[in-house]
CSV table of C-alpha atoms in Angstrom, one decimal:
chain,number,residue,atom,x,y,z
A,1,MET,CA,0.1,0.1,0.1
A,2,GLY,CA,1.6,3.5,-1.2
A,3,TRP,CA,1.7,6.3,1.1
A,4,ARG,CA,0.0,8.2,-1.8
A,5,GLU,CA,-3.0,6.0,-1.6
A,6,ALA,CA,-3.3,6.2,1.8
A,7,ASN,CA,-3.3,9.9,2.3
A,8,ALA,CA,-5.7,10.0,-0.3
A,9,ARG,CA,-8.6,8.0,1.4
A,10,ARG,CA,-8.3,9.5,4.6
A,11,PRO,CA,-9.1,13.1,3.4
A,12,ALA,CA,-11.8,11.6,1.9
A,13,ARG,CA,-13.3,9.7,5.0
A,14,GLN,CA,-13.0,13.0,7.0
A,15,HIS,CA,-14.9,15.1,4.1
A,16,LEU,CA,-11.5,16.9,3.6
A,17,ARG,CA,-11.5,16.3,-0.2
A,18,THR,CA,-15.4,17.5,-0.6
A,19,PRO,CA,-17.3,19.3,1.9
A,20,ALA,CA,-20.2,17.0,2.2
A,21,PRO,CA,-23.6,18.3,1.9
A,22,ASP,CA,-26.5,17.6,4.6
A,23,VAL,CA,-24.0,16.4,6.9
A,24,SER,CA,-24.4,17.2,11.0
A,25,PRO,CA,-22.0,18.0,13.4
A,26,ALA,CA,-22.3,14.8,15.0
A,27,ASP,CA,-21.7,13.1,11.5
A,28,VAL,CA,-18.6,15.0,11.1
A,29,VAL,CA,-17.0,14.4,14.8
A,30,GLY,CA,-18.2,10.8,14.6
A,31,ALA,CA,-15.9,10.7,11.4
A,32,VAL,CA,-13.0,12.4,12.6
A,33,LEU,CA,-13.0,10.5,16.0
A,34,GLY,CA,-13.7,13.5,18.1
A,35,ALA,CA,-13.1,17.1,17.6
A,36,HIS,CA,-10.2,18.3,20.0
A,37,ALA,CA,-12.3,21.5,21.8
A,38,GLN,CA,-10.0,22.6,24.6
A,39,VAL,CA,-10.0,25.7,22.3
A,40,LEU,CA,-13.7,25.4,21.2
A,41,SER,CA,-13.4,28.0,18.4
A,42,ALA,CA,-11.0,25.1,16.7
A,43,ALA,CA,-13.4,22.5,17.2
A,44,GLU,CA,-15.9,24.8,15.3
A,45,LEU,CA,-13.7,25.3,12.5
A,46,SER,CA,-13.0,21.7,12.0
A,47,VAL,CA,-16.6,20.8,12.3
A,48,GLY,CA,-17.8,23.6,9.6
A,49,LEU,CA,-14.4,23.2,6.8
A,50,ARG,CA,-16.0,19.5,6.6
A,51,GLY,CA,-19.7,20.1,5.2
A,52,GLU,CA,-21.4,22.7,3.3
A,53,GLY,CA,-24.0,23.8,6.1
A,54,PRO,CA,-22.7,23.0,9.7
A,55,THR,CA,-22.2,26.5,11.1
A,56,ARG,CA,-20.6,27.9,14.8
A,57,THR,CA,-24.7,28.2,15.9
A,58,ASP,CA,-24.9,24.6,14.6
A,59,VAL,CA,-22.3,23.3,16.8
A,60,ARG,CA,-23.3,25.1,19.8
A,61,THR,CA,-26.7,24.1,19.4
A,62,ALA,CA,-25.8,20.3,18.8
A,63,LEU,CA,-23.8,21.2,22.5
A,64,TRP,CA,-26.3,22.6,24.3
A,65,ALA,CA,-29.9,22.8,23.2
A,66,GLU,CA,-32.2,23.4,25.8
A,67,ASP,CA,-34.4,20.4,24.2
A,68,PRO,CA,-32.2,16.9,25.7
A,69,ALA,CA,-33.2,15.2,22.2
A,70,ARG,CA,-31.2,18.2,20.0
A,71,ARG,CA,-28.2,17.7,22.0
A,72,THR,CA,-26.3,15.4,19.8
A,73,LEU,CA,-22.5,16.4,20.8
A,74,VAL,CA,-21.0,16.5,24.4
A,75,LYS,CA,-18.0,18.1,25.7
A,76,THR,CA,-15.8,16.3,27.4
A,77,PHE,CA,-12.3,14.4,27.9
A,78,GLY,CA,-11.3,12.2,25.4
A,79,PRO,CA,-8.2,10.7,23.8
A,80,ARG,CA,-5.1,11.5,25.5
A,81,GLY,CA,-7.4,12.8,28.4
A,82,THR,CA,-7.9,16.1,26.3
A,83,VAL,CA,-11.3,18.1,25.9
A,84,HIS,CA,-12.9,16.8,23.0
A,85,LEU,CA,-16.4,16.9,21.3
A,86,LEU,CA,-17.8,13.4,20.8
A,87,PRO,CA,-21.1,11.9,19.4
A,88,SER,CA,-23.7,12.0,22.3
A,89,ALA,CA,-24.9,8.7,20.7
A,90,GLU,CA,-21.7,7.4,21.2
A,91,LEU,CA,-20.3,8.3,24.6
A,92,HIS,CA,-21.2,4.8,25.9
A,93,LEU,CA,-18.4,3.7,23.1
A,94,TRP,CA,-16.2,6.1,23.9
A,95,THR,CA,-16.3,5.9,27.7
A,96,GLY,CA,-15.7,2.1,27.6
A,97,ALA,CA,-12.9,2.2,25.8
A,98,LEU,CA,-11.1,5.1,27.6
A,99,ALA,CA,-11.9,3.9,30.8
A,100,ALA,CA,-10.0,0.8,30.0
A,101,VAL,CA,-7.1,2.0,28.6
A,102,PRO,CA,-4.4,1.4,31.6
A,103,THR,CA,-2.4,4.6,32.4
A,104,GLY,CA,1.0,5.0,32.3
A,105,PRO,CA,3.3,6.0,35.3
A,106,ASN,CA,1.8,8.9,37.8
A,107,PRO,CA,3.4,12.2,36.8
A,108,PHE,CA,2.7,13.7,40.4
A,109,ALA,CA,5.1,13.9,43.1
A,110,LYS,CA,4.8,11.2,45.7
A,111,GLY,CA,3.4,13.7,48.3
A,112,ALA,CA,0.5,14.8,45.7
A,113,ARG,CA,-0.7,11.2,44.5
A,114,MET,CA,-3.6,9.4,45.4
A,115,THR,CA,-4.1,5.9,46.4
A,116,PRO,CA,-6.3,3.4,43.9
A,117,GLU,CA,-8.8,3.8,46.7
A,118,GLN,CA,-8.6,7.2,47.3
A,119,VAL,CA,-9.5,7.4,43.0
A,120,GLU,CA,-12.6,5.4,43.1
A,121,GLU,CA,-13.6,7.5,46.1
A,122,VAL,CA,-13.4,10.9,44.3
A,123,VAL,CA,-14.6,9.8,41.0
A,124,ALA,CA,-17.8,8.0,42.8
A,125,ALA,CA,-18.1,11.6,44.7
A,126,ILE,CA,-18.1,13.6,41.0
A,127,GLY,CA,-20.6,11.2,40.1
A,128,GLU,CA,-22.9,11.9,42.6
A,129,ALA,CA,-22.1,15.7,43.2
A,130,LEU,CA,-23.3,16.3,39.5
A,131,ALA,CA,-26.1,14.0,39.1
A,132,GLY,CA,-28.9,16.4,37.7
A,133,VAL,CA,-27.2,19.5,38.6
A,134,GLU,CA,-24.2,22.1,36.8
A,135,LEU,CA,-21.3,23.0,38.7
A,136,THR,CA,-18.0,25.1,38.8
A,137,VAL,CA,-15.1,23.5,39.0
A,138,ASP,CA,-15.1,25.7,42.8
A,139,GLU,CA,-18.4,24.4,43.6
A,140,LEU,CA,-17.4,20.7,42.7
A,141,SER,CA,-14.3,20.8,44.6
A,142,ASP,CA,-16.6,21.8,47.7
A,143,GLU,CA,-19.0,18.9,47.3
A,144,VAL,CA,-16.0,16.5,46.7
A,145,VAL,CA,-14.5,17.5,49.4
A,146,ALA,CA,-17.4,17.1,51.9
A,147,ARG,CA,-18.2,13.4,50.5
A,148,THR,CA,-14.3,12.2,50.7
A,149,GLY,CA,-12.4,14.4,53.4
A,150,PRO,CA,-9.9,17.3,53.7
A,151,TRP,CA,-7.0,15.4,51.7
A,152,ALA,CA,-8.9,15.8,48.4
A,153,GLY,CA,-8.7,19.3,49.0
A,154,ASP,CA,-4.8,19.7,49.5
A,155,LEU,CA,-3.6,22.2,47.2
A,156,VAL,CA,-0.8,19.6,45.7
A,157,VAL,CA,-1.6,20.1,41.9
A,158,PRO,CA,0.4,22.0,39.9
A,159,GLY,CA,-2.0,24.2,37.7
A,160,PHE,CA,-2.1,27.1,35.5
A,161,GLN,CA,0.1,29.8,37.7
A,162,GLN,CA,-1.3,28.3,41.0
A,163,MET,CA,-1.7,24.9,42.4
A,164,TRP,CA,-5.0,22.9,42.4
A,165,PRO,CA,-6.9,20.4,44.8
A,166,ARG,CA,-5.2,16.7,45.1
A,167,TRP,CA,-8.4,15.3,43.6
A,168,ARG,CA,-8.9,18.0,40.2
A,169,GLN,CA,-5.8,15.2,38.7
A,170,VAL,CA,-8.5,12.7,38.3
A,171,LEU,CA,-10.7,15.0,36.8
A,172,HIS,CA,-10.4,13.6,33.1
A,173,LEU,CA,-10.8,10.1,34.4
A,174,ALA,CA,-14.4,10.9,36.2
A,175,GLY,CA,-15.1,12.0,32.3
A,176,HIS,CA,-13.7,8.5,30.7
A,177,ARG,CA,-15.7,6.9,33.7
A,178,GLY,CA,-18.9,8.3,32.0
A,179,VAL,CA,-20.3,10.4,34.8
A,180,LEU,CA,-18.6,14.1,34.2
A,181,ALA,CA,-19.3,16.1,31.2
A,182,TYR,CA,-19.3,19.8,30.1
A,183,ALA,CA,-22.4,21.4,30.5
A,184,PRO,CA,-22.8,25.2,29.3
A,185,ASN,CA,-20.9,28.0,30.6
A,186,ARG,CA,-22.2,30.3,33.5
A,187,GLY,CA,-20.7,33.5,32.3
A,188,ARG,CA,-17.2,33.0,31.5
A,189,ARG,CA,-16.9,30.1,33.9
A,190,ALA,CA,-17.1,26.2,32.8
A,191,THR,CA,-19.7,24.1,34.4
A,192,TYR,CA,-19.7,20.5,34.8
A,193,THR,CA,-22.8,17.6,34.8
A,194,ASN,CA,-22.8,13.9,34.8
A,195,PRO,CA,-24.6,13.1,31.5
A,196,GLY,CA,-25.8,9.8,32.8
A,197,CYS,CA,-23.7,7.6,30.7
A,198,THR,CA,-23.4,3.8,30.8
A,199,PRO,CA,-20.1,2.8,29.3
A,200,LEU,CA,-19.9,-0.1,27.2
A,201,PRO,CA,-18.1,-3.1,28.3
A,202,GLY,CA,-14.2,-2.3,27.8
A,203,PRO,CA,-13.1,-5.3,25.4
A,204,LYS,CA,-16.3,-4.6,22.9
A,205,ALA,CA,-15.9,-0.7,23.2
A,206,GLN,CA,-12.1,-1.0,22.7
A,207,ALA,CA,-12.3,-3.5,19.6
A,208,ALA,CA,-15.1,-1.1,18.1
A,209,LEU,CA,-12.7,2.1,18.7
A,210,VAL,CA,-10.0,0.4,17.1
A,211,GLU,CA,-12.1,-0.2,13.7
A,212,ARG,CA,-13.1,3.2,13.5
A,213,TYR,CA,-9.6,4.8,13.9
A,214,LEU,CA,-8.4,2.2,11.4
A,215,TYR,CA,-10.9,3.1,9.1
A,216,ALA,CA,-10.7,6.6,9.4
A,217,TYR,CA,-6.5,6.9,9.6
A,218,GLY,CA,-5.5,3.2,8.1
A,219,PRO,CA,-3.4,1.8,7.3
A,220,ALA,CA,-2.0,2.5,10.9
A,221,THR,CA,0.4,0.4,13.1
A,222,LEU,CA,-0.5,-0.6,16.5
A,223,ALA,CA,2.5,2.2,17.5
A,224,HIS,CA,0.4,5.1,15.8
A,225,PHE,CA,-2.7,3.7,17.6
A,226,ALA,CA,-1.0,3.9,20.7
A,227,ARG,CA,0.6,7.6,20.6
A,228,TRP,CA,-2.8,8.9,18.9
A,229,LEU,CA,-4.4,7.5,22.3
A,230,ALA,CA,-1.7,8.0,24.9
A,231,ALA,CA,-1.8,4.1,25.7
A,232,PRO,CA,0.9,1.9,26.4
A,233,GLY,CA,2.5,-0.1,23.1
A,234,GLN,CA,2.6,-3.3,25.1
A,235,TRP,CA,-1.1,-3.1,25.7
A,236,ALA,CA,-2.1,-2.2,22.1
A,237,ALA,CA,0.4,-4.9,21.2
A,238,GLY,CA,-2.1,-7.1,22.6
A,239,LEU,CA,-5.4,-5.7,21.3
A,240,PHE,CA,-4.4,-5.8,18.1
A,241,ALA,CA,-3.1,-9.4,18.2
A,242,SER,CA,-6.8,-10.3,19.8
A,243,LEU,CA,-8.4,-8.5,16.6
A,244,ALA,CA,-6.3,-9.8,13.9
A,245,GLY,CA,-6.8,-13.4,15.5
A,246,SER,CA,-10.9,-12.8,15.4
A,247,GLY,CA,-10.4,-11.9,11.7
A,248,VAL,CA,-11.7,-8.1,12.7
A,249,ILE,CA,-8.3,-6.6,11.0
A,250,GLU,CA,-5.7,-7.6,8.7
A,251,GLU,CA,-2.2,-7.0,8.1
A,252,VAL,CA,-1.1,-4.9,4.9
A,253,ALA,CA,2.3,-3.9,3.9
A,254,PHE,CA,2.4,0.3,4.1
A,255,GLU,CA,4.9,2.0,1.7
A,256,GLY,CA,7.8,2.9,4.3
A,257,VAL,CA,6.4,1.9,7.3
A,258,GLY,CA,6.4,-1.9,6.6
A,259,PRO,CA,3.5,-3.8,8.5
A,260,ALA,CA,0.3,-2.1,9.2
A,261,TRP,CA,-3.2,-2.7,9.9
A,262,VAL,CA,-6.9,-2.0,8.3
A,263,VAL,CA,-10.2,-3.0,9.0
A,264,ALA,CA,-10.5,-6.6,7.7
A,265,GLY,CA,-11.6,-6.4,3.8
A,266,ASP,CA,-11.3,-2.4,3.7
A,267,THR,CA,-8.6,-2.4,1.0
A,268,ASP,CA,-9.9,-0.3,-1.5
A,269,PHE,CA,-8.0,2.9,-2.0
A,270,PRO,CA,-8.4,6.1,-4.4
A,271,ALA,CA,-6.3,5.9,-7.5
A,272,ASP,CA,-6.5,9.6,-7.8
A,273,PRO,CA,-4.2,12.0,-5.2
A,274,VAL,CA,-5.4,14.9,-3.6
A,275,ARG,CA,-5.3,18.0,-5.1
A,276,GLY,CA,-5.9,21.8,-3.5
A,277,VAL,CA,-5.2,23.8,-0.5
A,278,ARG,CA,-7.0,23.1,2.8
A,279,LEU,CA,-6.2,25.6,6.0
A,280,LEU,CA,-6.8,23.2,9.1
A,281,PRO,CA,-7.3,24.9,12.6
A,282,TYR,CA,-5.3,24.3,15.6
A,283,PHE,CA,-5.5,20.3,17.0
A,284,ASP,CA,-7.4,19.3,13.7
A,285,ALA,CA,-8.0,15.8,13.6
A,286,PHE,CA,-6.1,15.2,10.2
A,287,THR,CA,-3.3,16.4,11.8
A,288,ILE,CA,-3.0,14.7,15.2
A,289,ALA,CA,-3.9,11.1,14.1
A,290,SER,CA,-2.4,10.6,10.8
A,291,TYR,CA,1.3,8.9,10.6
A,292,PRO,CA,3.4,8.7,9.3
A,293,ARG,CA,4.7,12.2,10.9
A,294,GLU,CA,7.2,12.6,8.6
A,295,ARG,CA,5.3,12.1,5.2
A,296,LEU,CA,2.2,13.9,6.2
A,297,PHE,CA,5.0,16.8,7.3
A,298,PRO,CA,7.8,16.8,5.0
A,299,GLY,CA,11.0,18.7,5.3
A,300,ARG,CA,11.1,22.0,7.0
A,301,ALA,CA,7.2,21.8,7.6
A,302,SER,CA,7.8,19.1,10.5
A,303,GLU,CA,10.2,21.7,12.4
A,304,ARG,CA,7.3,24.4,12.4
A,305,ALA,CA,4.3,22.3,13.1
A,306,LEU,CA,5.1,19.6,15.5
A,307,SER,CA,5.5,19.6,19.2
A,308,PRO,CA,8.3,18.1,21.1
A,309,SER,CA,6.1,14.9,21.6
A,310,GLY,CA,5.4,14.8,17.8
A,311,GLN,CA,2.1,16.2,17.7
A,312,GLY,CA,0.5,18.0,14.8
A,313,GLU,CA,-0.8,21.1,17.5
A,314,GLY,CA,-0.9,24.4,15.5
A,315,GLY,CA,-2.9,25.5,12.6
A,316,ALA,CA,-1.4,24.1,9.2
A,317,ALA,CA,-1.9,24.8,5.4
A,318,CYS,CA,-2.3,21.4,3.6
A,319,VAL,CA,-0.9,21.3,0.0
A,320,ASP,CA,-2.2,18.2,-1.3
A,321,ALA,CA,-3.1,16.4,1.6
A,322,ARG,CA,0.5,17.3,3.2
A,323,ALA,CA,1.6,20.5,5.4
A,324,ARG,CA,3.4,22.6,3.9
A,325,ALA,CA,3.2,25.9,6.1
A,326,ALA,CA,2.1,25.4,9.8
A,327,ARG,CA,1.9,27.1,13.2
A,328,LEU,CA,-0.5,29.5,11.9
A,329,GLY,CA,-1.9,31.9,14.3
A,330,PRO,CA,-5.1,33.3,15.4
A,331,HIS,CA,-4.3,35.8,12.8
A,332,ALA,CA,-5.4,33.2,10.0
A,333,CYS,CA,-8.3,32.1,11.4
A,334,ARG,CA,-9.6,35.8,10.9
A,335,GLY,CA,-8.4,35.4,7.6
A,336,LEU,CA,-10.2,32.5,6.8
A,337,ARG,CA,-13.5,34.0,8.3
A,338,LEU,CA,-12.9,36.9,6.1
A,339,LEU,CA,-12.4,34.9,2.7
A,340,GLY,CA,-15.8,33.2,3.5
A,341,VAL,CA,-14.1,29.8,4.2
A,342,VAL,CA,-16.2,29.5,7.4
A,343,GLY,CA,-19.4,29.6,8.2
A,344,PRO,CA,-20.1,27.4,6.4
A,345,ALA,CA,-16.9,26.5,5.8
A,346,ARG,CA,-16.0,25.4,1.9
A,347,TRP,CA,-12.3,25.6,0.8
A,348,GLY,CA,-12.9,25.8,-2.6
A,349,ARG,CA,-13.9,29.5,-2.2
A,350,LEU,CA,-10.1,30.3,-1.8
A,351,SER,CA,-9.5,30.0,-5.7
A,352,ASP,CA,-11.4,33.1,-6.9
A,353,GLY,CA,-13.4,34.4,-3.6
A,354,GLY,CA,-16.8,32.6,-4.8
A,355,GLY,CA,-15.9,29.3,-6.9
A,356,SER,CA,-16.7,26.2,-6.1
A,357,GLY,CA,-14.1,24.0,-7.4
A,358,PRO,CA,-10.8,23.5,-5.6
A,359,PRO,CA,-8.1,26.2,-5.6
A,360,PRO,CA,-4.9,25.6,-7.7
A,361,CYS,CA,-1.8,24.2,-6.0
A,362,LEU,CA,0.7,26.2,-4.1
A,363,PRO,CA,4.5,25.5,-5.3
A,364,PRO,CA,5.9,22.5,-3.4
């Protein structure tokens, strides 16, 4: 399997080759396996550029509509413990898979750590405190400490220019367990609630997540999957071996990589390469989850685009589905809006200010 073919299929399946008609924000977020939402505007851009219709208002309605039936997105802690938008209908799958991923070494100082029993006590307290209500983090902190004890409130966790209470180190774990998600802001302050989610059993959920990842980003190695999920490689190796043994995934030869994996039978790839320019916002799923990095970010693009950990965190200008310029600042997003690319986003408008065809390629 060649790189060109693989890198042509990924944008097609993520609605990057052609914005999809009549696609909902939840459809887009499901296709890319979550939209990074630490900066919500970046997630809104990621959704908008993949469809002919979705706007910022559509995304926010899908998140915060008064009618629960219209809340098709949830903002919570997703892959790597970072804030993502996920489809509400798939929250049981995500929580089942993420809660079962083994954790790595504890990054906190010995005096700040929690015992396994304390972790379970705090997660249970969070779920109880948030049931049927929306609380700020300070209000939640008071509730957790009242339910567990003063030790949970010790200011031992390094935060943003301050120390946070001990219990905050498992905030993301509560999200992965399905007992915490974001609620609408109260003024400028974030709030949380209990989404009332029952996670799928871990093995079933993890198998489904591997299939979805390989469908969107395959061919990929187990190391690619583990890196995207921030999971131990040995654990990923066991999971892939189990799925291969049951015929869920199959091995293919991937140019420049070696053995890689796709969903069983999913071996059709486009013959025509990707053409055109795509401007992607901060933390876009395509730049975060696509591998190998040295092919997606060739030459000097890797120096500008990748963090020390190898993540494509900045905005990027992709030419023919490869990053040629990166670390686009907020001014780039403003420029996109002025060009009419966002709301709804249509990449083709870069060509002549109003056309629908793909723009000409920038020189390599």
